[in-house]
Tab-separated table of C-alpha atoms in Angstrom:
chain	number	residue	atom	x	y	z
A	1	MET	CA	0.050	-0.181	-0.073
A	2	ARG	CA	1.316	3.369	-1.101
A	3	ARG	CA	0.828	6.284	1.211
A	4	ARG	CA	0.355	9.872	-0.282
A	5	VAL	CA	2.110	12.588	1.577
A	6	THR	CA	1.001	16.189	0.298
A	7	PHE	CA	2.642	19.437	1.276
A	8	SER	CA	1.627	23.034	1.130
A	9	ARG	CA	4.220	26.265	1.356
A	10	ASN	CA	2.935	28.398	3.739
A	11	VAL	CA	3.923	31.408	5.750
A	12	THR	CA	3.312	32.611	9.128
A	13	LEU	CA	2.230	36.465	9.912
A	14	SER	CA	2.093	37.357	13.548
A	15	LEU	CA	0.125	40.468	13.010
A	16	SER	CA	0.207	41.332	16.355
A	17	ARG	CA	1.955	39.960	19.640
A	18	THR	CA	-0.097	42.257	21.868
A	19	CYS	CA	-2.379	40.001	24.004
A	20	VAL	CA	-4.876	40.867	27.005
A	21	SER	CA	-4.219	37.492	28.736
A	22	HIS	CA	-1.281	36.667	30.895
A	23	CYS	CA	-0.478	32.693	30.462
A	24	LYS	CA	2.211	31.511	32.555
A	25	TYR	CA	3.782	29.310	29.864
A	26	CYS	CA	3.591	31.953	27.067
A	27	ALA	CA	6.647	33.207	25.237
A	28	PHE	CA	4.883	34.803	22.322
A	29	ALA	CA	2.584	37.600	24.035
A	30	THR	CA	3.855	41.016	24.810
A	31	HIS	CA	2.110	43.813	26.488
A	32	GLN	CA	3.454	46.544	24.740
A	33	PRO	CA	1.859	47.623	21.663
A	34	HIS	CA	2.881	45.567	18.533
A	35	LEU	CA	1.305	45.593	15.190
A	36	HIS	CA	2.841	44.859	11.933
A	37	GLU	CA	2.392	48.130	9.446
A	38	PRO	CA	0.489	47.343	6.169
A	39	ASP	CA	3.459	47.741	3.807
A	40	GLU	CA	5.046	44.907	6.368
A	41	VAL	CA	2.331	42.840	5.565
A	42	GLU	CA	2.467	43.754	1.645
A	43	ARG	CA	6.385	42.740	1.723
A	44	LEU	CA	5.599	39.402	3.529
A	45	LEU	CA	2.487	38.650	1.072
A	46	ASP	CA	4.569	39.783	-2.024
A	47	GLY	CA	7.657	37.413	-1.056
A	48	ALA	CA	5.582	34.410	-0.283
A	49	ALA	CA	3.754	34.639	-3.741
A	50	ARG	CA	7.322	34.849	-5.458
A	51	ARG	CA	8.261	31.811	-3.413
A	52	GLY	CA	4.947	29.961	-4.783
A	53	VAL	CA	3.094	29.904	-1.132
A	54	LYS	CA	-0.056	28.899	-1.093
A	55	GLU	CA	-1.198	29.363	2.353
A	56	LEU	CA	-1.204	32.226	5.084
A	57	LEU	CA	-1.592	31.488	8.667
A	58	VAL	CA	-2.492	34.644	10.432
A	59	LEU	CA	-1.502	34.516	14.365
A	60	THR	CA	-2.042	37.152	17.066
A	61	GLY	CA	-2.127	37.638	20.767
A	62	ASP	CA	-5.656	37.333	22.229
A	63	ASP	CA	-7.794	40.844	21.793
A	64	PRO	CA	-4.841	42.993	20.844
A	65	ALA	CA	-6.787	46.006	20.534
A	66	HIS	CA	-7.429	46.243	24.187
A	67	HIS	CA	-4.040	48.083	24.179
A	68	PRO	CA	-4.899	51.803	24.055
A	69	GLY	CA	-1.362	51.750	21.467
A	70	VAL	CA	-2.722	49.456	19.110
A	71	ARG	CA	-6.421	50.985	18.855
A	72	GLU	CA	-4.674	54.360	18.113
A	73	ARG	CA	-2.606	52.701	15.488
A	74	LEU	CA	-5.573	51.011	14.010
A	75	ALA	CA	-7.327	54.128	14.140
A	76	ALA	CA	-4.525	56.251	12.354
A	77	LEU	CA	-4.510	53.517	9.472
A	78	GLY	CA	-7.974	53.731	8.907
A	79	PHE	CA	-9.311	50.559	10.396
A	80	GLY	CA	-12.350	50.646	12.730
A	81	ASP	CA	-11.243	47.555	14.977
A	82	PHE	CA	-8.463	44.771	14.988
A	83	VAL	CA	-10.552	42.408	12.880
A	84	ALA	CA	-11.256	45.256	10.183
A	85	TYR	CA	-7.154	44.872	9.971
A	86	VAL	CA	-7.303	41.045	9.820
A	87	VAL	CA	-9.793	41.050	6.833
A	88	TRP	CA	-7.760	43.705	4.980
A	89	CYS	CA	-4.462	41.313	5.654
A	90	CYS	CA	-6.322	38.558	4.213
A	91	GLU	CA	-7.758	40.395	1.188
A	92	ARG	CA	-4.296	40.915	0.243
A	93	ALA	CA	-3.344	37.547	0.461
A	94	LEU	CA	-6.114	36.322	-1.692
A	95	GLU	CA	-5.352	38.914	-4.315
A	96	ARG	CA	-1.705	37.014	-4.397
A	97	GLY	CA	-3.312	33.607	-4.354
A	98	LEU	CA	-2.612	32.711	-0.684
A	99	LEU	CA	-5.360	30.826	1.132
A	100	PRO	CA	-5.565	32.763	4.421
A	101	HIS	CA	-6.106	30.801	7.944
A	102	THR	CA	-6.933	32.892	10.830
A	103	ASN	CA	-6.013	32.369	14.709
A	104	LEU	CA	-6.859	35.241	16.505
A	105	GLY	CA	-8.228	33.781	19.779
A	106	ALA	CA	-11.772	33.831	21.346
A	107	LEU	CA	-14.119	35.677	18.882
A	108	SER	CA	-17.657	36.962	18.741
A	109	HIS	CA	-20.023	35.275	16.111
A	110	ALA	CA	-20.194	38.712	14.231
A	111	ASP	CA	-16.380	38.691	14.034
A	112	LEU	CA	-16.394	35.123	12.897
A	113	LEU	CA	-18.750	35.874	10.228
A	114	ARG	CA	-16.604	38.845	8.848
A	115	LEU	CA	-13.499	36.651	8.583
A	116	ARG	CA	-15.322	33.775	6.867
A	117	GLU	CA	-15.688	35.951	3.794
A	118	VAL	CA	-12.012	36.241	3.287
A	119	THR	CA	-10.496	32.982	5.031
A	120	ALA	CA	-10.409	29.351	3.739
A	121	SER	CA	-10.250	28.307	7.402
A	122	GLN	CA	-9.824	29.706	10.932
A	123	GLY	CA	-8.887	28.071	14.350
A	124	LEU	CA	-8.684	28.286	18.109
A	125	MET	CA	-7.237	26.426	20.528
A	126	LEU	CA	-9.720	25.009	23.619
A	127	GLU	CA	-6.544	24.544	25.198
A	128	SER	CA	-8.761	23.001	28.567
A	129	LEU	CA	-11.965	22.966	30.154
A	130	ARG	CA	-10.670	23.825	33.754
A	131	ASP	CA	-10.904	27.337	34.559
A	132	ASP	CA	-9.026	27.203	37.704
A	133	LEU	CA	-5.541	26.545	36.056
A	134	VAL	CA	-2.633	28.706	37.317
A	135	ALA	CA	-0.841	28.898	33.955
A	136	HIS	CA	-4.345	30.777	32.921
A	137	GLN	CA	-4.462	33.161	35.498
A	138	ALA	CA	-5.191	37.072	34.735
A	139	SER	CA	-6.047	35.357	31.353
A	140	PRO	CA	-9.668	36.468	30.762
A	141	THR	CA	-9.908	35.089	26.811
A	142	LYS	CA	-8.663	31.487	28.152
A	143	ASP	CA	-12.141	31.078	29.873
A	144	PRO	CA	-13.249	27.699	28.711
A	145	ALA	CA	-17.158	29.000	28.297
A	146	LEU	CA	-15.916	31.913	26.125
A	147	ARG	CA	-13.515	29.462	23.947
A	148	LEU	CA	-16.544	26.925	23.657
A	149	GLN	CA	-18.654	29.641	22.672
A	150	THR	CA	-16.687	30.628	19.665
A	151	LEU	CA	-16.350	26.907	18.639
A	152	ARG	CA	-19.815	26.596	18.631
A	153	ASP	CA	-20.518	29.996	16.591
A	154	ALA	CA	-17.849	28.840	14.331
A	155	GLU	CA	-19.867	25.443	13.765
A	156	ALA	CA	-23.291	27.383	13.229
A	157	LEU	CA	-21.242	29.209	10.717
A	158	ARG	CA	-20.257	26.257	8.919
A	159	ILE	CA	-16.634	27.473	9.078
A	160	PRO	CA	-13.926	25.001	8.672
A	161	PHE	CA	-11.786	25.505	11.883
A	162	THR	CA	-8.804	23.225	13.538
A	163	SER	CA	-8.607	23.467	17.372
A	164	GLY	CA	-6.958	21.261	20.042
A	165	ILE	CA	-6.037	21.088	23.700
A	166	LEU	CA	-2.491	21.937	25.506
A	167	VAL	CA	-1.068	19.243	27.414
A	168	GLY	CA	1.354	20.077	30.483
A	169	ILE	CA	-0.571	23.208	31.755
A	170	GLY	CA	-1.530	21.747	34.875
A	171	GLU	CA	-4.322	19.543	33.669
A	172	SER	CA	-5.244	15.938	34.542
A	173	GLU	CA	-5.757	13.085	32.123
A	174	ASP	CA	-9.166	13.097	32.976
A	175	ASP	CA	-9.336	16.723	32.331
A	176	ARG	CA	-7.770	16.300	28.939
A	177	MET	CA	-10.488	13.747	27.963
A	178	ALA	CA	-13.102	15.898	29.112
A	179	ALA	CA	-11.493	18.612	26.890
A	180	LEU	CA	-11.127	16.143	23.901
A	181	GLU	CA	-14.733	14.994	24.177
A	182	ALA	CA	-16.243	18.694	24.341
A	183	LEU	CA	-14.262	19.090	21.235
A	184	ALA	CA	-15.750	15.955	19.666
A	185	GLY	CA	-19.263	17.626	20.592
A	186	SER	CA	-19.759	14.716	23.325
A	187	SER	CA	-20.192	17.166	26.292
A	188	PRO	CA	-20.464	21.237	27.289
């Protein structure tokens, strides 16, 4: 039996590393204003298109616009909110033949709907169903109910979506199984 292996060239755009949450394990987030400028985004996309890249992964910290410096920069660039900027980035990617996938943290139904128009898929890690993990203290967007609602909204909107759990952040094996069952639709 022959196995088929596929490969798709991709590029990651860490559009903003500003994050409202303070997860104890994170080395990605900053709590200073951070936002890639439109000309930086355009250069990254042009280079990706020249290299035959087919997928764009847009990553951000959770709710970067909570920071006044990010909100001010978005306003100066003419964007009403952070998701509007992500939509613009995805439109620029589509113009170059790249398929955008976004992973922006917990989002509202309305924001998921806005992104659905310009993404091939979206994603959000459930991480854990435990709301008392030390690793997530001072991390309001890691609330399991909020993350599950985002997943339910994405399903209702029929958005191709990826998710998963984190292992080793203070959860037990039973916690991991419960989170996996929730992702499979068997519980909360």
